Amino acid sequence: MREQIRYKSRREIEKLREAGRLAANALRVAARAAKPGVTLLELDKLAEMYIRKNGGSPNFKGYHGFPGTLCTSVNDLVVHGIPSSYVLQEGDIIAIDCGAKLDGFHGDTCLTVGVGQISEQARTLLTTCQLAMFLGIEYCRVGYRLGDMSSAVQRFAEERGYSVVREYIGHGLGRDLHEDPQVVFADQRPGTGFRMEVGMTLTIEPILNIGSHKCLVEPDGWTVRTADGRLSAQFEHAVAITKDGPDILSYPDPEFELEDGL
Ligand code: MG
Ligand code: MG
């Protein structure tokens, strides 16, 4: 079936930026609190309170029955980790994905942070994953196609020894949390796939694994783990394609930025 891409006006892009900023701020409220001894449920509560206090609503909560405001994916969890009573430990890494709906538009953004001191191996995974995301964003320009972006991200990751998860992908973002097109980050040829066009709003959200890209879904139907038990990380920004290039819609307000500029 042909994809039904909804192109956004400048006004709609500004609405998406407001929703993106709310989600990005809430994400950093949670990320700052991700210290040893804190539970995932506590992080979830902080993000939900921030979103509601600022006039939004958590858009993941209730989405196909998902129970959280955040997806909290610790260590070998790949995506969709349900906020639980798990107590964060020194050395964990946690991917926090946060969504917020504001005035009819959706924000959706993710980053992965270390809990206390983390290993050099984990730190390099996080840095590489974040760079892979920004590399993907650089391809959100008129003249490129999905396959150009996707193959660049995959090559970047694989040259550094990481694998790119296949099953969990980016998407269009607008009045719906998941719109067309599907934004995949692996197994595409340059010069193929949809063309980047002005007015598209996409999420760029590659997931990198230290080991194999293969994943397993837990019996709860949500939690996804790496099949080999090794670490996984994800970063996500929402991006508008403009005539002047990519415009990131999920930056936080400056006072919410994390110490390392995340
Ligand atoms: Mg997300
Ligand atoms: Mg997303």
XYZ file of N, CA and C and ligand atoms in Angstrom:
788
model
N 0.842 -1.201 0.000
C 0.000 0.000 0.000
C 0.879 1.254 0.000
N 0.478 2.223 -0.817
C 1.258 3.445 -0.871
C 1.152 4.191 0.459
N 2.277 4.738 0.860
C 2.273 5.444 2.141
C 1.556 6.784 2.004
N 0.828 7.129 3.020
C 0.069 8.384 3.048
C 0.814 9.373 3.940
N 1.741 10.085 3.322
C 2.539 11.028 4.108
C 1.764 12.330 4.270
N 1.690 12.815 5.512
C 1.016 14.101 5.763
C 2.087 15.184 5.882
N 2.067 16.083 4.924
C 3.035 17.189 4.918
C 2.534 18.283 5.843
N 3.470 18.906 6.575
C 3.088 19.876 7.591
C 3.368 21.301 7.104
N 2.453 22.174 7.511
C 2.664 23.604 7.255
C 3.668 24.130 8.285
N 4.122 25.364 8.070
C 5.052 25.961 9.051
C 4.391 26.082 10.417
N 3.097 26.399 10.410
C 2.385 26.506 11.680
C 2.336 25.151 12.389
N 2.058 24.105 11.628
C 2.013 22.768 12.231
C 3.390 22.348 12.748
N 4.424 22.735 12.027
C 5.787 22.414 12.492
C 6.063 23.118 13.823
N 5.582 24.344 13.964
C 5.784 25.039 15.246
C 5.003 24.368 16.377
N 3.824 23.841 16.075
C 3.055 23.100 17.092
C 3.810 21.818 17.494
N 4.402 21.171 16.495
C 5.193 19.971 16.791
C 6.421 20.310 17.631
N 6.995 21.484 17.373
C 8.159 21.891 18.168
C 7.767 22.116 19.628
N 6.595 22.698 19.848
C 6.144 22.909 21.232
C 5.932 21.573 21.946
N 5.304 20.629 21.247
C 5.099 19.297 21.840
C 6.441 18.594 22.041
N 7.342 18.769 21.076
C 8.664 18.144 21.167
C 9.469 18.690 22.326
N 9.368 19.996 22.543
C 10.093 20.625 23.652
C 9.556 20.119 24.993
N 8.240 19.993 25.077
C 7.646 19.485 26.330
C 8.152 18.059 26.610
N 8.127 17.216 25.593
C 8.616 15.836 25.775
C 10.103 15.836 26.119
N 10.875 16.700 25.465
C 12.328 16.751 25.693
C 12.651 17.231 27.107
N 11.904 18.218 27.584
C 12.113 18.682 28.967
C 11.774 17.572 29.961
N 10.629 16.941 29.761
C 10.200 15.868 30.677
C 11.206 14.720 30.658
N 11.723 14.431 29.475
C 12.723 13.363 29.346
C 13.946 13.669 30.206
N 14.381 14.932 30.198
C 15.569 15.297 30.974
C 15.285 15.387 32.466
N 14.070 15.719 32.838
C 13.696 15.651 34.259
C 13.898 14.211 34.741
N 13.456 13.257 33.929
C 13.623 11.838 34.293
C 15.093 11.432 34.221
N 15.787 11.861 33.174
C 17.186 11.435 32.994
C 18.067 11.940 34.136
N 17.813 13.165 34.597
C 18.598 13.706 35.718
C 18.372 12.918 36.996
N 17.169 12.357 37.127
C 16.827 11.616 38.346
C 17.292 10.161 38.273
N 17.820 9.739 37.140
C 18.218 8.332 36.973
C 19.553 8.073 37.670
N 19.467 7.876 38.981
C 20.654 7.657 39.826
C 20.516 6.297 40.502
N 21.626 5.758 41.004
C 21.524 4.478 41.728
C 20.517 4.597 42.878
N 19.645 3.591 43.025
C 18.667 3.561 44.119
C 17.293 4.067 43.731
N 17.171 4.650 42.552
C 15.874 5.187 42.106
C 15.162 4.129 41.265
N 13.839 4.048 41.394
C 13.100 3.049 40.605
C 12.616 3.655 39.284
N 12.328 2.771 38.358
C 11.817 3.208 37.055
C 10.454 3.875 37.208
N 9.659 3.395 38.147
C 8.347 4.006 38.387
C 8.476 5.444 38.873
N 9.527 5.695 39.673
C 9.749 7.073 40.141
C 10.081 7.992 38.974
N 10.892 7.505 38.047
C 11.214 8.316 36.859
C 9.946 8.603 36.058
N 9.133 7.565 35.920
C 7.901 7.690 35.139
C 6.972 8.747 35.735
N 6.866 8.717 37.067
C 5.997 9.674 37.775
C 6.487 11.111 37.557
N 7.809 11.303 37.654
C 8.379 12.643 37.464
C 8.045 13.189 36.080
N 8.206 12.330 35.066
C 7.937 12.779 33.695
C 6.453 13.079 33.516
N 5.613 12.230 34.045
C 4.165 12.447 33.893
C 3.741 13.748 34.577
N 4.266 13.976 35.773
C 3.890 15.199 36.504
C 4.331 16.438 35.727
N 5.542 16.382 35.183
C 6.045 17.532 34.426
C 5.163 17.809 33.209
N 4.816 16.759 32.484
C 4.007 16.930 31.266
C 2.637 17.510 31.617
N 2.006 16.960 32.639
C 0.645 17.423 32.997
C 0.679 18.847 33.537
N 1.699 19.149 34.349
C 1.815 20.490 34.932
C 1.965 21.550 33.837
N 2.502 21.140 32.703
C 2.727 22.079 31.604
C 1.693 21.955 30.485
N 0.549 21.383 30.843
C -0.585 21.446 29.929
C -0.666 20.345 28.889
N 0.214 19.351 28.984
C 0.190 18.257 28.018
C -0.339 16.975 28.627
N -0.292 15.936 27.821
C -0.658 14.609 28.339
C 0.337 13.591 27.809
N 0.570 12.535 28.604
C 1.514 11.499 28.170
C 0.877 10.675 27.042
N 1.499 10.672 25.872
C 0.848 10.014 24.734
C 1.175 8.524 24.602
N 2.184 8.050 25.339
C 2.440 6.602 25.301
C 1.439 5.878 26.195
N 1.048 6.562 27.277
C 0.189 5.932 28.280
C -1.147 5.555 27.642
N -1.458 4.273 27.664
C -2.702 3.808 27.063
C -2.592 3.483 25.587
N -1.434 3.805 24.962
C -1.254 3.518 23.532
C -1.151 2.004 23.369
N -2.151 1.422 22.736
C -2.261 -0.054 22.643
C -2.119 -0.691 24.026
N -2.519 0.057 25.053
C -2.483 -0.483 26.412
C -1.165 -0.318 27.142
N -0.208 0.432 26.579
C 1.072 0.630 27.288
C 0.814 1.390 28.587
N 1.405 0.915 29.714
C 1.043 1.517 31.009
C 1.822 2.759 31.411
N 2.919 3.087 30.734
C 3.796 4.143 31.245
C 3.741 5.430 30.448
N 4.269 6.502 31.073
C 4.542 7.758 30.372
C 5.850 7.621 29.600
N 6.766 6.855 30.172
C 8.078 6.615 29.565
C 8.202 5.160 29.152
N 9.045 4.916 28.172
C 9.606 3.578 27.983
C 10.975 3.624 28.648
N 11.234 2.676 29.534
C 12.480 2.657 30.291
C 13.191 1.341 30.005
N 14.218 1.393 29.173
C 14.853 0.157 28.697
C 16.283 0.103 29.230
N 16.484 -0.730 30.236
C 17.753 -0.787 30.968
C 18.655 -1.883 30.379
N 19.914 -1.533 30.129
C 20.972 -2.481 29.731
C 20.629 -3.260 28.468
N 20.285 -4.553 28.607
C 20.025 -5.360 27.405
C 18.591 -5.196 26.918
N 17.794 -4.359 27.563
C 16.469 -4.062 27.007
C 16.647 -3.125 25.815
N 15.921 -3.426 24.761
C 16.088 -2.709 23.495
C 15.086 -1.562 23.395
N 13.825 -1.879 23.570
C 12.767 -0.859 23.571
C 11.599 -1.305 24.438
N 10.709 -0.341 24.713
C 9.392 -0.590 25.320
C 9.475 -1.190 26.720
N 10.590 -0.910 27.422
C 10.667 -1.363 28.806
C 9.599 -0.669 29.636
N 8.829 -1.448 30.364
C 7.730 -0.902 31.175
C 8.300 -0.369 32.487
N 7.962 0.872 32.855
C 8.439 1.394 34.143
C 7.966 0.495 35.289
N 8.920 0.014 36.067
C 8.618 -0.981 37.092
C 9.286 -0.574 38.399
N 9.228 -1.480 39.374
C 9.876 -1.211 40.657
C 11.364 -1.557 40.612
N 11.891 -1.858 39.418
C 13.339 -2.117 39.314
C 14.114 -0.909 39.860
N 15.104 -1.209 40.683
C 15.935 -0.166 41.282
C 17.215 -0.014 40.460
N 17.449 1.184 39.948
C 18.641 1.416 39.122
C 19.915 1.167 39.919
N 20.884 0.554 39.244
C 22.160 0.201 39.866
C 23.275 1.016 39.219
N 24.298 1.308 40.008
C 25.515 1.923 39.477
C 25.998 1.112 38.270
N 26.266 1.783 37.168
C 26.790 1.088 35.985
C 25.739 0.697 34.967
N 24.444 0.812 35.329
C 23.393 0.549 34.340
C 23.416 1.629 33.259
N 22.916 1.267 32.087
C 22.529 2.302 31.123
C 21.020 2.196 30.924
N 20.389 3.340 30.718
C 18.930 3.335 30.567
C 18.527 4.218 29.382
N 17.827 3.594 28.443
C 17.211 4.345 27.357
C 15.851 4.812 27.869
N 15.662 6.118 27.848
C 14.388 6.695 28.282
C 13.736 7.326 27.059
N 12.568 6.830 26.723
C 11.824 7.371 25.587
C 10.596 8.064 26.163
N 10.382 9.308 25.757
C 9.314 10.100 26.353
C 8.449 10.713 25.253
N 7.145 10.595 25.422
C 6.229 11.209 24.474
C 5.252 12.107 25.206
N 4.863 13.193 24.541
C 3.874 14.105 25.121
C 2.997 14.648 24.005
N 1.721 14.771 24.306
C 0.794 15.403 23.367
C 0.442 16.779 23.903
N 0.526 17.774 23.030
C 0.232 19.144 23.435
C -0.581 19.796 22.330
N -1.760 20.266 22.684
C -2.593 21.011 21.731
C -2.768 20.258 20.401
N -2.959 18.944 20.524
C -3.273 18.145 19.336
C -2.087 17.588 18.574
N -0.865 17.921 19.006
C 0.329 17.449 18.298
C 1.221 16.637 19.230
N 2.000 15.739 18.606
C 2.787 14.793 19.389
C 4.271 15.133 19.417
N 4.867 14.943 20.591
C 6.316 14.945 20.751
C 6.759 13.522 21.063
N 7.980 13.175 20.647
C 8.486 11.809 20.838
C 10.002 11.889 20.749
N 10.691 11.586 21.840
C 12.149 11.743 21.851
C 12.765 10.800 22.871
N 13.966 10.363 22.594
C 14.598 9.339 23.431
C 16.085 9.630 23.564
N 16.639 9.329 24.733
C 18.084 9.292 24.862
C 18.467 8.207 25.850
N 19.747 7.849 25.824
C 20.248 6.803 26.719
C 21.323 7.415 27.596
N 21.208 7.212 28.894
C 22.166 7.789 29.842
C 22.720 6.694 30.750
N 23.871 6.994 31.339
C 24.482 6.094 32.296
C 23.973 6.394 33.698
N 23.931 5.367 34.537
C 23.555 5.514 35.947
C 24.850 5.467 36.746
N 25.209 6.594 37.370
C 26.509 6.661 38.067
C 27.640 6.450 37.069
N 28.681 5.767 37.498
C 29.826 5.476 36.615
C 29.478 4.299 35.727
N 29.727 4.428 34.447
C 29.497 3.301 33.544
C 30.810 2.903 32.877
N 30.808 1.711 32.302
C 32.032 1.184 31.679
C 32.378 1.998 30.437
N 33.636 1.917 30.056
C 34.110 2.562 28.829
C 33.336 2.014 27.622
N 33.079 0.714 27.660
C 32.353 0.058 26.565
C 30.938 0.633 26.429
N 30.291 0.829 27.580
C 28.931 1.386 27.564
C 28.960 2.836 27.092
N 29.944 3.600 27.576
C 30.044 5.017 27.209
C 30.229 5.170 25.690
N 31.045 4.308 25.126
C 31.290 4.379 23.675
C 30.037 4.003 22.894
N 29.284 3.040 23.406
C 28.011 2.682 22.749
C 27.080 3.904 22.707
N 26.952 4.591 23.847
C 26.049 5.752 23.903
C 26.502 6.839 22.927
N 27.784 7.133 22.946
C 28.311 8.182 22.066
C 28.091 7.818 20.604
N 28.366 6.574 20.263
C 28.239 6.152 18.865
C 26.782 6.188 18.427
N 25.896 5.779 19.313
C 24.469 5.767 18.965
C 23.971 7.193 18.750
N 24.403 8.103 19.606
C 23.976 9.489 19.436
C 24.511 10.069 18.117
N 25.752 9.751 17.803
C 26.321 10.224 16.532
C 25.585 9.618 15.344
N 25.191 8.353 15.461
C 24.444 7.699 14.372
C 23.119 8.428 14.140
N 22.471 8.822 15.234
C 21.228 9.589 15.093
C 21.488 10.916 14.368
N 22.522 11.652 14.794
C 22.783 12.950 14.154
C 23.208 12.776 12.695
N 23.906 11.687 12.407
C 24.248 11.414 11.010
C 22.963 11.210 10.201
N 22.027 10.435 10.747
C 20.742 10.232 10.067
C 20.025 11.552 9.840
N 20.082 12.435 10.835
C 19.405 13.735 10.724
C 20.020 14.566 9.599
N 21.332 14.451 9.409
C 22.005 15.198 8.332
C 21.460 14.829 6.952
N 20.888 13.636 6.847
C 20.317 13.196 5.569
C 18.850 13.611 5.405
N 18.303 14.298 6.378
C 16.912 14.761 6.259
C 16.899 16.066 5.479
N 17.270 15.959 4.232
C 17.407 17.106 3.336
C 16.851 16.723 1.983
N 16.261 17.722 1.341
C 15.758 17.518 -0.022
C 16.927 17.060 -0.902
N 16.669 16.027 -1.685
C 17.716 15.479 -2.549
C 18.155 14.098 -2.121
N 17.926 13.771 -0.848
C 18.244 12.431 -0.362
C 16.988 11.571 -0.334
N 17.225 10.268 -0.301
C 16.127 9.319 -0.130
C 16.369 8.500 1.121
N 15.338 7.795 1.542
C 15.437 6.975 2.757
C 16.692 6.107 2.728
N 16.930 5.441 1.599
C 18.052 4.507 1.519
C 19.406 5.178 1.700
N 19.516 6.452 1.325
C 20.770 7.186 1.533
C 21.020 7.362 3.028
N 19.974 7.781 3.736
C 20.068 7.984 5.183
C 20.356 6.666 5.882
N 19.525 5.689 5.562
C 19.563 4.411 6.245
C 20.907 3.696 6.052
N 21.402 3.693 4.824
C 22.657 2.977 4.579
C 23.828 3.704 5.240
N 23.746 5.037 5.318
C 24.818 5.790 5.990
C 24.841 5.470 7.484
N 23.654 5.414 8.095
C 23.576 5.105 9.532
C 24.095 3.690 9.791
N 23.657 2.760 8.965
C 24.068 1.365 9.172
C 25.584 1.209 8.992
N 26.122 1.836 7.942
C 27.561 1.715 7.700
C 28.346 2.318 8.861
N 27.899 3.491 9.316
C 28.565 4.164 10.445
C 28.605 3.244 11.672
N 27.468 2.620 11.972
C 27.381 1.749 13.154
C 28.239 0.496 12.968
N 28.112 -0.113 11.823
C 28.791 -1.402 11.618
C 30.305 -1.226 11.512
N 30.753 -0.118 10.929
C 32.202 0.125 10.866
C 32.799 0.231 12.268
N 31.972 0.602 13.222
C 32.453 0.736 14.596
C 32.145 -0.503 15.433
N 31.652 -1.547 14.780
C 31.457 -2.834 15.456
C 30.092 -3.039 16.074
N 29.156 -2.144 15.810
C 27.816 -2.287 16.377
C 26.844 -2.813 15.328
N 25.707 -3.324 15.805
C 24.655 -3.726 14.877
C 23.460 -2.796 15.051
N 22.656 -2.708 14.005
C 21.468 -1.848 14.020
C 20.227 -2.738 14.106
N 19.381 -2.451 15.086
C 18.160 -3.239 15.272
C 17.212 -3.021 14.086
N 16.645 -4.097 13.606
C 15.823 -4.037 12.395
C 14.348 -3.744 12.672
N 13.796 -4.343 13.713
C 12.331 -4.383 13.866
C 11.722 -3.080 14.367
N 12.514 -2.220 15.037
C 11.935 -1.035 15.682
C 12.500 0.183 14.975
N 11.621 1.003 14.458
C 12.000 1.975 13.438
C 11.391 3.348 13.734
N 11.783 4.321 12.952
C 11.212 5.652 13.069
C 9.937 5.766 12.243
N 9.355 6.969 12.274
C 8.005 7.147 11.733
C 7.740 8.619 11.478
N 6.682 8.875 10.724
C 6.178 10.228 10.639
C 5.561 10.614 11.976
N 5.504 11.932 12.240
C 4.996 12.404 13.527
C 4.148 13.647 13.262
N 2.974 13.713 13.888
C 2.124 14.875 13.646
C 0.965 14.901 14.624
N -0.241 14.905 14.048
C -1.425 14.787 14.904
C -1.586 13.357 15.391
N -0.889 12.438 14.751
C -0.800 11.057 15.233
C 0.629 10.767 15.654
N 0.746 9.877 16.641
C 2.076 9.520 17.152
C 2.858 8.744 16.100
N 2.189 7.887 15.388
C 2.868 7.115 14.345
C 2.161 7.350 13.021
N 2.794 8.129 12.163
C 2.268 8.376 10.823
C 3.230 7.746 9.814
N 2.776 7.646 8.571
C 3.692 7.281 7.489
C 4.670 8.428 7.288
N 5.842 8.175 6.779
C 6.361 6.891 6.305
C 7.081 6.112 7.404
N 7.360 4.858 7.133
C 8.219 4.073 8.012
C 9.669 4.463 7.744
N 10.395 4.704 8.823
C 11.777 5.184 8.704
C 12.707 4.102 9.237
N 13.209 3.285 8.351
C 14.054 2.164 8.768
C 15.523 2.593 8.714
N 16.340 1.907 9.484
C 17.751 2.292 9.616
C 18.707 1.199 9.173
N 18.221 0.204 8.464
C 19.115 -0.870 8.011
C 18.542 -1.528 6.770
N 19.437 -2.192 6.058
C 19.075 -3.052 4.919
C 18.420 -2.300 3.761
N 18.792 -1.044 3.567
C 18.286 -0.277 2.423
C 19.449 0.062 1.493
N 19.156 0.176 0.219
C 20.197 0.567 -0.735
C 20.127 2.086 -0.958
N 21.295 2.729 -1.101
C 21.284 4.155 -1.448
C 20.465 4.383 -2.716
N 19.784 5.513 -2.757
C 19.022 5.852 -3.962
C 17.657 5.180 -4.049
N 17.268 4.468 -2.985
C 15.948 3.820 -2.969
C 15.114 4.382 -1.812
N 13.835 4.062 -1.824
C 12.940 4.482 -0.735
C 12.387 5.874 -0.970
N 11.599 6.352 -0.020
C 10.916 7.637 -0.218
C 11.928 8.782 -0.319
N 11.499 9.823 -1.007
C 12.329 11.026 -1.146
C 12.043 11.970 0.022
N 13.092 12.566 0.533
C 12.949 13.584 1.576
C 12.360 14.831 0.924
N 11.260 15.331 1.470
C 10.593 16.487 0.874
C 10.227 17.504 1.950
N 10.174 18.746 1.549
C 9.843 19.826 2.485
C 8.461 19.576 3.085
N 8.376 19.718 4.414
C 7.096 19.529 5.102
C 6.950 18.168 5.740
N 7.871 17.245 5.451
C 7.844 15.955 6.150
C 8.347 16.150 7.578
N 7.748 15.444 8.507
C 8.241 15.429 9.886
C 8.441 13.972 10.287
N 9.667 13.645 10.633
C 10.067 12.252 10.862
C 10.748 12.117 12.219
N 10.735 10.905 12.760
C 11.619 10.629 13.898
C 12.822 9.852 13.398
N 13.985 10.285 13.846
C 15.230 9.571 13.543
C 15.659 8.932 14.853
N 15.572 7.609 14.905
C 15.714 6.930 16.197
C 16.384 5.559 16.080
N 17.652 5.554 15.592
C 18.332 4.264 15.472
C 18.608 3.621 16.831
N 18.565 2.313 16.842
C 18.921 1.531 18.030
C 20.172 0.730 17.681
N 21.209 0.893 18.509
C 22.464 0.166 18.271
C 22.687 -0.869 19.373
N 23.124 -2.048 18.962
C 23.477 -3.111 19.901
C 24.982 -3.362 19.847
N 25.534 -3.763 20.990
C 26.955 -4.129 21.020
C 27.160 -5.464 20.310
N 26.215 -6.372 20.471
C 26.336 -7.695 19.837
C 25.446 -7.784 18.608
N 24.702 -8.877 18.534
C 23.829 -9.136 17.384
C 22.629 -8.194 17.391
N 22.087 -7.947 16.202
C 20.882 -7.102 16.110
C 19.617 -7.863 16.512
N 19.735 -9.149 16.752
C 18.527 -9.950 16.992
C 17.926 -9.654 18.365
N 16.585 -9.618 18.386
C 15.850 -9.247 19.596
C 14.827 -10.328 19.951
N 14.422 -10.314 21.210
C 13.358 -11.206 21.694
C 12.309 -10.363 22.408
N 11.035 -10.723 22.235
C 9.962 -10.032 22.960
C 9.578 -10.887 24.163
N 9.505 -10.251 25.330
C 9.135 -10.952 26.558
C 7.654 -11.339 26.531
N 7.261 -12.270 27.415
C 5.851 -12.693 27.448
C 4.863 -11.554 27.739
N 5.324 -10.439 28.347
C 4.390 -9.322 28.595
C 3.949 -8.647 27.283
N 4.569 -9.026 26.174
C 4.174 -8.475 24.876
C 4.792 -7.123 24.569
N 5.477 -6.516 25.512
C 6.092 -5.201 25.311
C 7.614 -5.270 25.332
N 8.143 -5.769 26.453
C 9.576 -5.663 26.708
C 10.376 -6.402 25.643
N 11.301 -5.673 25.021
C 12.155 -6.270 23.995
C 13.588 -6.290 24.517
N 14.242 -7.445 24.415
C 15.629 -7.615 24.856
C 16.515 -7.985 23.688
N 17.803 -7.767 23.851
C 18.736 -8.327 22.872
C 18.754 -9.841 23.070
N 18.822 -10.577 21.962
C 18.812 -12.040 22.045
C 20.054 -12.551 22.758
N 21.182 -11.811 22.637
C 22.431 -12.296 23.247
C 22.714 -11.686 24.616
N 21.782 -10.868 25.122
C 21.948 -10.316 26.472
C 22.938 -9.167 26.557
N 23.456 -8.704 25.412
C 24.432 -7.597 25.447
C 23.701 -6.250 25.385
N 24.464 -5.167 25.605
C 23.853 -3.842 25.782
C 23.260 -3.290 24.487
N 22.246 -2.434 24.659
C 21.569 -1.767 23.548
C 21.319 -0.313 23.939
N 21.350 0.579 22.960
C 21.088 2.002 23.234
C 20.272 2.607 22.099
N 19.572 3.690 22.431
C 18.773 4.386 21.414
C 18.781 5.893 21.679
N 18.827 6.648 20.590
C 18.596 8.099 20.660
C 17.553 8.452 19.618
N 16.722 9.432 19.922
C 15.650 9.828 19.000
C 15.404 11.332 19.055
N 15.383 11.944 17.883
C 14.874 13.301 17.734
C 13.756 13.290 16.690
N 12.849 14.246 16.820
C 11.865 14.526 15.773
C 12.442 15.636 14.897
N 12.288 15.497 13.603
C 12.940 16.394 12.647
C 11.948 16.820 11.569
N 11.957 18.107 11.240
C 11.198 18.585 10.070
C 12.178 18.805 8.931
N 11.755 18.445 7.724
C 12.576 18.722 6.552
C 12.124 20.068 5.988
N 13.063 21.007 5.936
C 12.757 22.345 5.432
C 13.633 22.612 4.214
N 13.353 23.717 3.527
C 14.186 24.038 2.359
C 15.612 24.358 2.780
N 15.787 24.708 4.045
C 17.127 25.018 4.547
C 17.806 23.832 5.223
N 17.156 22.650 5.180
C 17.775 21.474 5.801
C 16.971 20.966 6.978
N 17.566 20.058 7.750
C 16.830 19.461 8.867
C 16.621 20.467 10.005
N 15.453 20.426 10.594
C 15.105 21.304 11.713
C 14.671 20.382 12.864
N 15.505 20.293 13.899
C 15.217 19.384 15.014
C 14.121 19.983 15.890
N 13.084 19.199 16.128
C 11.885 19.684 16.833
C 11.821 19.215 18.286
N 12.819 18.483 18.737
C 12.732 17.917 20.097
C 13.922 18.326 20.946
N 14.351 19.574 20.802
C 15.344 20.116 21.734
C 14.646 20.569 23.009
N 15.325 20.420 24.158
C 14.754 20.946 25.401
C 15.014 22.438 25.520
N 14.349 23.070 26.457
C 14.753 24.416 26.850
C 16.167 24.329 27.430
N 16.972 25.413 27.260
C 18.391 25.333 27.666
C 18.586 24.896 29.119
N 17.696 25.329 30.009
C 17.907 24.993 31.419
C 17.683 23.521 31.727
N 17.148 22.778 30.777
C 16.907 21.350 30.986
C 18.032 20.492 30.411
N 18.941 21.097 29.650
C 19.999 20.300 29.031
C 20.813 19.576 30.091
N 21.229 18.385 29.764
C 22.043 17.597 30.686
C 23.489 18.083 30.629
N 24.276 17.692 31.633
C 25.642 18.200 31.763
C 26.468 17.994 30.497
N 26.325 16.827 29.884
C 27.141 16.536 28.703
C 26.504 17.045 27.426
N 25.546 17.973 27.566
C 24.961 18.620 26.390
C 23.870 17.817 25.735
N 23.466 16.724 26.347
C 22.409 15.903 25.749
C 21.061 16.609 25.865
Mg 10.121 7.421 20.954
Mg 9.347 7.326 17.907
